[in-house]
Amino acid sequence: VGVMDGFLATAEYQASHSSNTAFVNGLYSDVLGRAADPSGQAAWLQILASGASREAVAQSFLTSAEAYRRVLDGYYANFLGRVGDPAVELSNLVQLQSGQASLESWRAAALESSMAWSALCVACRAPPRLLCANSSLESRLFASSWSARAWP
């Protein structure tokens, strides 16, 4: 969340999203990976018009269940090569939103998981979802998982 929050607060990001509408649309696109729905957009624009700071609105997006779920889904896909168990993902979501866990601690746990290390590359014995140059997943990892959108 800290890295993504830092990008959203830069003068460059603010300048490229100078109006509140552009800023809210940018948050939907960049944090949630989707277009703003009309009622959500109207609600966030009203919150900004009422005096809330852009930083507070960005933080609300970054720590929303939808944003956390998007990141967790990416961790499951990229580290474990599967979709998350809904019950476990819900538990992780509760821990993230309550402050009992962070995305960084969850990512570290996923990396240490025996499932992440069980699929070693046959050619070099490196974990293909993480490091292996022989992996066909390499370009997908660097194109999506290592981007700011996928790694807050």
Tab-separated table of N, CA and C in Angstrom:
chain	number	residue	atom	x	y	z
A	1	VAL	N	0.834	-1.187	0.000
A	1	VAL	CA	0.000	0.000	0.000
A	1	VAL	C	0.880	1.252	0.000
A	2	GLY	N	1.994	1.200	0.726
A	2	GLY	CA	2.872	2.355	0.825
A	2	GLY	C	3.436	2.800	-0.505
A	3	VAL	N	3.864	1.854	-1.334
A	3	VAL	CA	4.436	2.200	-2.637
A	3	VAL	C	3.368	2.819	-3.525
A	4	MET	N	2.228	2.181	-3.585
A	4	MET	CA	1.149	2.692	-4.426
A	4	MET	C	0.686	4.060	-3.928
A	5	ASP	N	0.574	4.218	-2.617
A	5	ASP	CA	0.184	5.492	-2.032
A	5	ASP	C	1.184	6.583	-2.427
A	6	GLY	N	2.468	6.224	-2.425
A	6	GLY	CA	3.499	7.170	-2.827
A	6	GLY	C	3.348	7.622	-4.268
A	7	PHE	N	3.038	6.685	-5.166
A	7	PHE	CA	2.837	7.042	-6.572
A	7	PHE	C	1.619	7.945	-6.749
A	8	LEU	N	0.555	7.634	-6.035
A	8	LEU	CA	-0.673	8.417	-6.171
A	8	LEU	C	-0.496	9.843	-5.641
A	9	ALA	N	0.448	10.046	-4.735
A	9	ALA	CA	0.675	11.362	-4.140
A	9	ALA	C	1.691	12.206	-4.911
A	10	THR	N	2.336	11.627	-5.919
A	10	THR	CA	3.354	12.401	-6.643
A	10	THR	C	2.731	13.574	-7.394
A	11	ALA	N	3.544	14.598	-7.583
A	11	ALA	CA	3.099	15.760	-8.350
A	11	ALA	C	2.728	15.352	-9.774
A	12	GLU	N	3.462	14.388	-10.314
A	12	GLU	CA	3.191	13.925	-11.684
A	12	GLU	C	1.806	13.283	-11.794
A	13	TYR	N	1.479	12.401	-10.830
A	13	TYR	CA	0.157	11.755	-10.854
A	13	TYR	C	-0.935	12.799	-10.651
A	14	GLN	N	-0.711	13.704	-9.706
A	14	GLN	CA	-1.707	14.744	-9.427
A	14	GLN	C	-1.920	15.628	-10.656
A	15	ALA	N	-0.841	15.979	-11.343
A	15	ALA	CA	-0.953	16.833	-12.526
A	15	ALA	C	-1.684	16.132	-13.665
A	16	SER	N	-1.456	14.831	-13.792
A	16	SER	CA	-2.131	14.099	-14.876
A	16	SER	C	-3.579	13.746	-14.517
A	17	HIS	N	-3.967	14.022	-13.275
A	17	HIS	CA	-5.341	13.809	-12.809
A	17	HIS	C	-5.788	15.077	-12.071
A	18	SER	N	-5.717	16.202	-12.767
A	18	SER	CA	-5.890	17.496	-12.109
A	18	SER	C	-7.310	17.763	-11.612
A	19	SER	N	-8.314	17.301	-12.311
A	19	SER	CA	-9.683	17.496	-11.820
A	19	SER	C	-10.055	16.353	-10.875
A	20	ASN	N	-11.018	16.619	-10.018
A	20	ASN	CA	-11.463	15.553	-9.112
A	20	ASN	C	-12.041	14.370	-9.878
A	21	THR	N	-12.714	14.628	-10.974
A	21	THR	CA	-13.272	13.540	-11.783
A	21	THR	C	-12.148	12.674	-12.349
A	22	ALA	N	-11.117	13.312	-12.891
A	22	ALA	CA	-9.982	12.556	-13.434
A	22	ALA	C	-9.281	11.776	-12.319
A	23	PHE	N	-9.175	12.377	-11.134
A	23	PHE	CA	-8.526	11.716	-10.006
A	23	PHE	C	-9.316	10.477	-9.580
A	24	VAL	N	-10.608	10.607	-9.412
A	24	VAL	CA	-11.442	9.464	-9.006
A	24	VAL	C	-11.421	8.382	-10.080
A	25	ASN	N	-11.540	8.773	-11.339
A	25	ASN	CA	-11.474	7.787	-12.420
A	25	ASN	C	-10.121	7.089	-12.438
A	26	GLY	N	-9.051	7.840	-12.168
A	26	GLY	CA	-7.716	7.258	-12.099
A	26	GLY	C	-7.594	6.245	-10.976
A	27	LEU	N	-8.182	6.546	-9.818
A	27	LEU	CA	-8.145	5.601	-8.703
A	27	LEU	C	-8.876	4.305	-9.056
A	28	TYR	N	-10.036	4.437	-9.677
A	28	TYR	CA	-10.764	3.231	-10.092
A	28	TYR	C	-9.911	2.400	-11.046
A	29	SER	N	-9.330	3.059	-12.027
A	29	SER	CA	-8.547	2.354	-13.033
A	29	SER	C	-7.242	1.800	-12.464
A	30	ASP	N	-6.491	2.642	-11.775
A	30	ASP	CA	-5.153	2.265	-11.333
A	30	ASP	C	-5.136	1.379	-10.089
A	31	VAL	N	-6.081	1.564	-9.196
A	31	VAL	CA	-6.102	0.772	-7.957
A	31	VAL	C	-7.019	-0.435	-8.079
A	32	LEU	N	-8.204	-0.224	-8.639
A	32	LEU	CA	-9.184	-1.314	-8.702
A	32	LEU	C	-9.187	-2.045	-10.042
A	33	GLY	N	-8.546	-1.463	-11.052
A	33	GLY	CA	-8.454	-2.137	-12.345
A	33	GLY	C	-9.753	-2.185	-13.122
A	34	ARG	N	-10.592	-1.206	-12.895
A	34	ARG	CA	-11.873	-1.165	-13.609
A	34	ARG	C	-12.344	0.268	-13.752
A	35	ALA	N	-13.349	0.446	-14.582
A	35	ALA	CA	-13.941	1.774	-14.747
A	35	ALA	C	-14.812	2.096	-13.535
A	36	ALA	N	-14.949	3.373	-13.272
A	36	ALA	CA	-15.806	3.817	-12.172
A	36	ALA	C	-17.257	3.558	-12.513
A	37	ASP	N	-17.990	3.066	-11.525
A	37	ASP	CA	-19.441	2.957	-11.710
A	37	ASP	C	-20.029	4.330	-11.377
A	38	PRO	N	-21.134	4.709	-12.032
A	38	PRO	CA	-21.673	6.069	-11.848
A	38	PRO	C	-21.981	6.431	-10.396
A	39	SER	N	-22.576	5.537	-9.639
A	39	SER	CA	-22.924	5.886	-8.255
A	39	SER	C	-21.678	5.992	-7.378
A	40	GLY	N	-20.720	5.121	-7.580
A	40	GLY	CA	-19.476	5.205	-6.824
A	40	GLY	C	-18.705	6.466	-7.149
A	41	GLN	N	-18.635	6.784	-8.428
A	41	GLN	CA	-17.945	7.998	-8.849
A	41	GLN	C	-18.606	9.221	-8.214
A	42	ALA	N	-19.929	9.290	-8.257
A	42	ALA	CA	-20.658	10.430	-7.689
A	42	ALA	C	-20.409	10.544	-6.183
A	43	ALA	N	-20.383	9.407	-5.491
A	43	ALA	CA	-20.152	9.422	-4.048
A	43	ALA	C	-18.760	9.949	-3.719
A	44	TRP	N	-17.727	9.488	-4.438
A	44	TRP	CA	-16.363	9.944	-4.169
A	44	TRP	C	-16.183	11.407	-4.546
A	45	LEU	N	-16.823	11.848	-5.615
A	45	LEU	CA	-16.747	13.261	-5.982
A	45	LEU	C	-17.396	14.133	-4.907
A	46	GLN	N	-18.485	13.654	-4.329
A	46	GLN	CA	-19.144	14.392	-3.246
A	46	GLN	C	-18.252	14.438	-2.000
A	47	ILE	N	-17.584	13.348	-1.706
A	47	ILE	CA	-16.670	13.302	-0.554
A	47	ILE	C	-15.537	14.314	-0.743
A	48	LEU	N	-14.975	14.366	-1.949
A	48	LEU	CA	-13.927	15.349	-2.228
A	48	LEU	C	-14.469	16.775	-2.155
A	49	ALA	N	-15.668	17.001	-2.692
A	49	ALA	CA	-16.280	18.332	-2.664
A	49	ALA	C	-16.593	18.764	-1.232
A	50	SER	N	-16.796	17.808	-0.350
A	50	SER	CA	-17.092	18.111	1.056
A	50	SER	C	-15.838	18.417	1.859
A	51	GLY	N	-14.674	18.333	1.240
A	51	GLY	CA	-13.450	18.718	1.916
A	51	GLY	C	-12.470	17.605	2.232
A	52	ALA	N	-12.795	16.382	1.892
A	52	ALA	CA	-11.841	15.288	2.128
A	52	ALA	C	-10.620	15.493	1.236
A	53	SER	N	-9.458	15.142	1.745
A	53	SER	CA	-8.234	15.289	0.955
A	53	SER	C	-8.121	14.161	-0.067
A	54	ARG	N	-7.395	14.410	-1.122
A	54	ARG	CA	-7.120	13.370	-2.114
A	54	ARG	C	-6.359	12.214	-1.477
A	55	GLU	N	-5.467	12.543	-0.554
A	55	GLU	CA	-4.701	11.499	0.142
A	55	GLU	C	-5.637	10.555	0.911
A	56	ALA	N	-6.628	11.117	1.595
A	56	ALA	CA	-7.570	10.288	2.351
A	56	ALA	C	-8.417	9.418	1.419
A	57	VAL	N	-8.830	9.986	0.300
A	57	VAL	CA	-9.623	9.222	-0.669
A	57	VAL	C	-8.777	8.109	-1.276
A	58	ALA	N	-7.540	8.419	-1.642
A	58	ALA	CA	-6.644	7.391	-2.202
A	58	ALA	C	-6.419	6.278	-1.182
A	59	GLN	N	-6.219	6.637	0.072
A	59	GLN	CA	-6.015	5.631	1.123
A	59	GLN	C	-7.245	4.743	1.266
A	60	SER	N	-8.430	5.321	1.137
A	60	SER	CA	-9.663	4.525	1.206
A	60	SER	C	-9.735	3.520	0.062
A	61	PHE	N	-9.333	3.938	-1.119
A	61	PHE	CA	-9.299	3.013	-2.256
A	61	PHE	C	-8.286	1.899	-2.003
A	62	LEU	N	-7.083	2.292	-1.584
A	62	LEU	CA	-5.998	1.322	-1.409
A	62	LEU	C	-6.285	0.288	-0.326
A	63	THR	N	-7.043	0.649	0.663
A	63	THR	CA	-7.327	-0.276	1.768
A	63	THR	C	-8.742	-0.849	1.694
A	64	SER	N	-9.367	-0.714	0.540
A	64	SER	CA	-10.712	-1.277	0.363
A	64	SER	C	-10.638	-2.789	0.166
A	65	ALA	N	-11.729	-3.457	0.488
A	65	ALA	CA	-11.803	-4.906	0.292
A	65	ALA	C	-11.557	-5.261	-1.174
A	66	GLU	N	-12.066	-4.449	-2.085
A	66	GLU	CA	-11.892	-4.724	-3.518
A	66	GLU	C	-10.420	-4.650	-3.925
A	67	ALA	N	-9.703	-3.647	-3.428
A	67	ALA	CA	-8.281	-3.519	-3.763
A	67	ALA	C	-7.481	-4.660	-3.145
A	68	TYR	N	-7.743	-4.965	-1.876
A	68	TYR	CA	-7.043	-6.077	-1.227
A	68	TYR	C	-7.322	-7.398	-1.947
A	69	ARG	N	-8.571	-7.614	-2.320
A	69	ARG	CA	-8.930	-8.865	-3.015
A	69	ARG	C	-8.186	-8.961	-4.343
A	70	ARG	N	-8.062	-7.849	-5.045
A	70	ARG	CA	-7.349	-7.846	-6.327
A	70	ARG	C	-5.875	-8.232	-6.136
A	71	VAL	N	-5.256	-7.673	-5.110
A	71	VAL	CA	-3.847	-7.986	-4.841
A	71	VAL	C	-3.700	-9.438	-4.404
A	72	LEU	N	-4.564	-9.893	-3.499
A	72	LEU	CA	-4.488	-11.285	-3.045
A	72	LEU	C	-4.689	-12.262	-4.201
A	73	ASP	N	-5.627	-11.966	-5.077
A	73	ASP	CA	-5.840	-12.826	-6.247
A	73	ASP	C	-4.566	-12.898	-7.094
A	74	GLY	N	-3.886	-11.766	-7.239
A	74	GLY	CA	-2.629	-11.745	-7.984
A	74	GLY	C	-1.549	-12.563	-7.299
A	75	TYR	N	-1.482	-12.492	-5.969
A	75	TYR	CA	-0.503	-13.291	-5.227
A	75	TYR	C	-0.765	-14.782	-5.429
A	76	TYR	N	-2.024	-15.191	-5.285
A	76	TYR	CA	-2.350	-16.604	-5.481
A	76	TYR	C	-1.953	-17.052	-6.882
A	77	ALA	N	-2.322	-16.271	-7.884
A	77	ALA	CA	-2.039	-16.661	-9.266
A	77	ALA	C	-0.542	-16.708	-9.543
A	78	ASN	N	0.190	-15.709	-9.094
A	78	ASN	CA	1.603	-15.610	-9.459
A	78	ASN	C	2.535	-16.417	-8.573
A	79	PHE	N	2.234	-16.545	-7.291
A	79	PHE	CA	3.106	-17.296	-6.400
A	79	PHE	C	2.723	-18.766	-6.306
A	80	LEU	N	1.421	-19.035	-6.306
A	80	LEU	CA	0.968	-20.401	-6.081
A	80	LEU	C	0.380	-21.051	-7.322
A	81	GLY	N	0.156	-20.287	-8.372
A	81	GLY	CA	-0.347	-20.845	-9.617
A	81	GLY	C	-1.774	-21.351	-9.531
A	82	ARG	N	-2.561	-20.728	-8.676
A	82	ARG	CA	-3.948	-21.176	-8.520
A	82	ARG	C	-4.796	-20.027	-8.002
A	83	VAL	N	-6.096	-20.254	-7.995
A	83	VAL	CA	-6.999	-19.280	-7.379
A	83	VAL	C	-7.041	-19.543	-5.882
A	84	GLY	N	-7.335	-18.519	-5.133
A	84	GLY	CA	-7.397	-18.650	-3.685
A	84	GLY	C	-8.656	-19.362	-3.221
A	85	ASP	N	-8.531	-20.047	-2.105
A	85	ASP	CA	-9.690	-20.650	-1.456
A	85	ASP	C	-10.544	-19.515	-0.900
A	86	PRO	N	-11.847	-19.469	-1.232
A	86	PRO	CA	-12.676	-18.343	-0.790
A	86	PRO	C	-12.680	-18.121	0.727
A	87	ALA	N	-12.720	-19.181	1.513
A	87	ALA	CA	-12.744	-19.032	2.970
A	87	ALA	C	-11.429	-18.461	3.486
A	88	VAL	N	-10.314	-18.939	2.936
A	88	VAL	CA	-9.000	-18.443	3.353
A	88	VAL	C	-8.832	-16.996	2.905
A	89	GLU	N	-9.266	-16.703	1.693
A	89	GLU	CA	-9.151	-15.341	1.192
A	89	GLU	C	-9.982	-14.377	2.038
A	90	LEU	N	-11.172	-14.795	2.461
A	90	LEU	CA	-12.002	-13.962	3.320
A	90	LEU	C	-11.307	-13.716	4.651
A	91	SER	N	-10.695	-14.742	5.201
A	91	SER	CA	-9.948	-14.603	6.451
A	91	SER	C	-8.780	-13.629	6.268
A	92	ASN	N	-8.066	-13.752	5.151
A	92	ASN	CA	-6.962	-12.830	4.866
A	92	ASN	C	-7.462	-11.398	4.736
A	93	LEU	N	-8.607	-11.235	4.098
A	93	LEU	CA	-9.200	-9.916	3.913
A	93	LEU	C	-9.541	-9.276	5.258
A	94	VAL	N	-10.124	-10.049	6.145
A	94	VAL	CA	-10.473	-9.558	7.485
A	94	VAL	C	-9.207	-9.130	8.227
A	95	GLN	N	-8.155	-9.945	8.130
A	95	GLN	CA	-6.899	-9.608	8.799
A	95	GLN	C	-6.278	-8.334	8.215
A	96	LEU	N	-6.330	-8.181	6.907
A	96	LEU	CA	-5.781	-6.987	6.270
A	96	LEU	C	-6.550	-5.739	6.689
A	97	GLN	N	-7.873	-5.818	6.651
A	97	GLN	CA	-8.676	-4.646	6.960
A	97	GLN	C	-8.650	-4.290	8.443
A	98	SER	N	-8.383	-5.256	9.301
A	98	SER	CA	-8.325	-4.976	10.735
A	98	SER	C	-6.925	-4.552	11.176
A	99	GLY	N	-5.955	-4.645	10.274
A	99	GLY	CA	-4.589	-4.277	10.612
A	99	GLY	C	-3.794	-5.401	11.267
A	100	GLN	N	-4.370	-6.599	11.369
A	100	GLN	CA	-3.666	-7.740	11.955
A	100	GLN	C	-2.592	-8.281	11.027
A	101	ALA	N	-2.683	-7.955	9.750
A	101	ALA	CA	-1.705	-8.405	8.752
A	101	ALA	C	-1.530	-7.283	7.736
A	102	SER	N	-0.460	-7.365	6.981
A	102	SER	CA	-0.215	-6.403	5.907
A	102	SER	C	-0.021	-7.174	4.611
A	103	LEU	N	-0.110	-6.469	3.495
A	103	LEU	CA	0.153	-7.123	2.209
A	103	LEU	C	1.577	-7.652	2.168
A	104	GLU	N	2.494	-6.935	2.772
A	104	GLU	CA	3.887	-7.369	2.787
A	104	GLU	C	4.043	-8.676	3.555
A	105	SER	N	3.376	-8.799	4.715
A	105	SER	CA	3.493	-10.039	5.487
A	105	SER	C	2.813	-11.195	4.766
A	106	TRP	N	1.706	-10.903	4.089
A	106	TRP	CA	1.023	-11.968	3.359
A	106	TRP	C	1.865	-12.418	2.179
A	107	ARG	N	2.482	-11.463	1.479
A	107	ARG	CA	3.331	-11.797	0.336
A	107	ARG	C	4.515	-12.649	0.794
A	108	ALA	N	5.123	-12.295	1.922
A	108	ALA	CA	6.242	-13.074	2.455
A	108	ALA	C	5.801	-14.492	2.791
A	109	ALA	N	4.628	-14.620	3.379
A	109	ALA	CA	4.117	-15.956	3.715
A	109	ALA	C	3.866	-16.770	2.451
A	110	ALA	N	3.348	-16.126	1.409
A	110	ALA	CA	3.102	-16.840	0.150
A	110	ALA	C	4.414	-17.309	-0.466
A	111	LEU	N	5.440	-16.473	-0.386
A	111	LEU	CA	6.744	-16.850	-0.942
A	111	LEU	C	7.363	-18.016	-0.177
A	112	GLU	N	7.104	-18.079	1.117
A	112	GLU	CA	7.661	-19.153	1.930
A	112	GLU	C	6.844	-20.439	1.839
A	113	SER	N	5.670	-20.339	1.247
A	113	SER	CA	4.780	-21.485	1.149
A	113	SER	C	5.434	-22.643	0.401
A	114	SER	N	5.198	-23.832	0.886
A	114	SER	CA	5.735	-25.012	0.203
A	114	SER	C	5.151	-25.146	-1.198
A	115	MET	N	3.944	-24.633	-1.406
A	115	MET	CA	3.344	-24.706	-2.735
A	115	MET	C	4.109	-23.832	-3.715
A	116	ALA	N	4.572	-22.676	-3.281
A	116	ALA	CA	5.310	-21.792	-4.180
A	116	ALA	C	6.634	-22.412	-4.584
A	117	TRP	N	7.256	-23.161	-3.676
A	117	TRP	CA	8.552	-23.750	-3.949
A	117	TRP	C	8.464	-25.165	-4.484
A	118	SER	N	7.265	-25.735	-4.532
A	118	SER	CA	7.137	-27.124	-4.980
A	118	SER	C	7.218	-27.270	-6.491
A	119	ALA	N	6.956	-26.208	-7.229
A	119	ALA	CA	6.958	-26.292	-8.687
A	119	ALA	C	8.275	-25.766	-9.248
A	120	LEU	N	9.366	-26.444	-8.938
A	120	LEU	CA	10.674	-25.999	-9.403
A	120	LEU	C	10.848	-26.272	-10.889
A	121	CYS	N	11.564	-25.399	-11.542
A	121	CYS	CA	11.853	-25.554	-12.960
A	121	CYS	C	12.707	-26.801	-13.160
A	122	VAL	N	12.332	-27.610	-14.119
A	122	VAL	CA	13.075	-28.828	-14.408
A	122	VAL	C	14.471	-28.502	-14.938
A	123	ALA	N	14.615	-27.415	-15.683
A	123	ALA	CA	15.897	-27.070	-16.292
A	123	ALA	C	16.915	-26.525	-15.289
A	124	CYS	N	16.484	-25.647	-14.388
A	124	CYS	CA	17.467	-25.008	-13.504
A	124	CYS	C	17.139	-25.139	-12.025
A	125	ARG	N	16.044	-25.777	-11.687
A	125	ARG	CA	15.605	-25.992	-10.306
A	125	ARG	C	15.222	-24.702	-9.584
A	126	ALA	N	15.010	-23.608	-10.332
A	126	ALA	CA	14.533	-22.354	-9.733
A	126	ALA	C	13.012	-22.383	-9.689
A	127	PRO	N	12.414	-21.649	-8.762
A	127	PRO	CA	10.947	-21.587	-8.744
A	127	PRO	C	10.454	-20.777	-9.942
A	128	PRO	N	9.798	-21.397	-10.910
A	128	PRO	CA	9.456	-20.723	-12.159
A	128	PRO	C	8.519	-19.538	-11.994
A	129	ARG	N	7.666	-19.560	-11.003
A	129	ARG	CA	6.749	-18.436	-10.865
A	129	ARG	C	7.451	-17.209	-10.306
A	130	LEU	N	8.666	-17.374	-9.839
A	130	LEU	CA	9.358	-16.264	-9.210
A	130	LEU	C	10.590	-15.799	-9.961
A	131	LEU	N	11.476	-16.711	-10.340
A	131	LEU	CA	12.790	-16.317	-10.818
A	131	LEU	C	13.217	-16.875	-12.163
A	132	CYS	N	12.716	-17.983	-12.547
A	132	CYS	CA	13.290	-18.764	-13.624
A	132	CYS	C	13.224	-18.098	-15.005
A	133	ALA	N	14.385	-18.004	-15.643
A	133	ALA	CA	14.462	-17.447	-16.995
A	133	ALA	C	13.899	-18.423	-18.020
A	134	ASN	N	13.797	-19.708	-17.662
A	134	ASN	CA	13.265	-20.707	-18.576
A	134	ASN	C	11.740	-20.739	-18.570
A	135	SER	N	11.149	-20.044	-17.627
A	135	SER	CA	9.706	-20.108	-17.447
A	135	SER	C	8.964	-19.305	-18.500
A	136	SER	N	7.907	-19.882	-19.009
A	136	SER	CA	7.074	-19.149	-19.956
A	136	SER	C	6.259	-18.080	-19.233
A	137	LEU	N	6.241	-18.123	-17.909
A	137	LEU	CA	5.511	-17.136	-17.130
A	137	LEU	C	6.311	-15.855	-16.928
A	138	GLU	N	7.597	-15.869	-17.278
A	138	GLU	CA	8.453	-14.732	-16.979
A	138	GLU	C	7.904	-13.423	-17.542
A	139	SER	N	7.534	-13.416	-18.801
A	139	SER	CA	7.065	-12.163	-19.381
A	139	SER	C	5.751	-11.717	-18.748
A	140	ARG	N	4.903	-12.675	-18.402
A	140	ARG	CA	3.644	-12.323	-17.744
A	140	ARG	C	3.908	-11.740	-16.359
A	141	LEU	N	4.862	-12.305	-15.649
A	141	LEU	CA	5.194	-11.795	-14.322
A	141	LEU	C	5.669	-10.350	-14.397
A	142	PHE	N	6.611	-10.088	-15.301
A	142	PHE	CA	7.157	-8.746	-15.358
A	142	PHE	C	6.184	-7.765	-15.978
A	143	ALA	N	5.299	-8.214	-16.839
A	143	ALA	CA	4.356	-7.314	-17.468
A	143	ALA	C	3.214	-6.944	-16.535
A	144	SER	N	2.841	-7.855	-15.631
A	144	SER	CA	1.680	-7.546	-14.793
A	144	SER	C	1.988	-7.550	-13.307
A	145	SER	N	2.618	-8.588	-12.804
A	145	SER	CA	2.782	-8.729	-11.369
A	145	SER	C	3.742	-7.731	-10.753
A	146	TRP	N	4.752	-7.332	-11.496
A	146	TRP	CA	5.729	-6.432	-10.924
A	146	TRP	C	5.379	-4.981	-11.181
A	147	SER	N	4.236	-4.740	-11.810
A	147	SER	CA	3.839	-3.360	-12.044
A	147	SER	C	3.263	-2.752	-10.771
A	148	ALA	N	3.202	-1.452	-10.723
A	148	ALA	CA	2.656	-0.767	-9.550
A	148	ALA	C	1.199	-1.121	-9.336
A	149	ARG	N	0.468	-1.409	-10.408
A	149	ARG	CA	-0.940	-1.751	-10.257
A	149	ARG	C	-1.127	-3.070	-9.514
A	150	ALA	N	-0.255	-4.013	-9.736
A	150	ALA	CA	-0.411	-5.309	-9.093
A	150	ALA	C	0.289	-5.394	-7.745
A	151	TRP	N	1.240	-4.511	-7.480
A	151	TRP	CA	2.018	-4.560	-6.238
A	151	TRP	C	1.963	-3.244	-5.499
A	152	PRO	N	0.905	-3.071	-4.685
A	152	PRO	CA	0.821	-1.820	-3.943
A	152	PRO	C	1.897	-1.702	-2.883
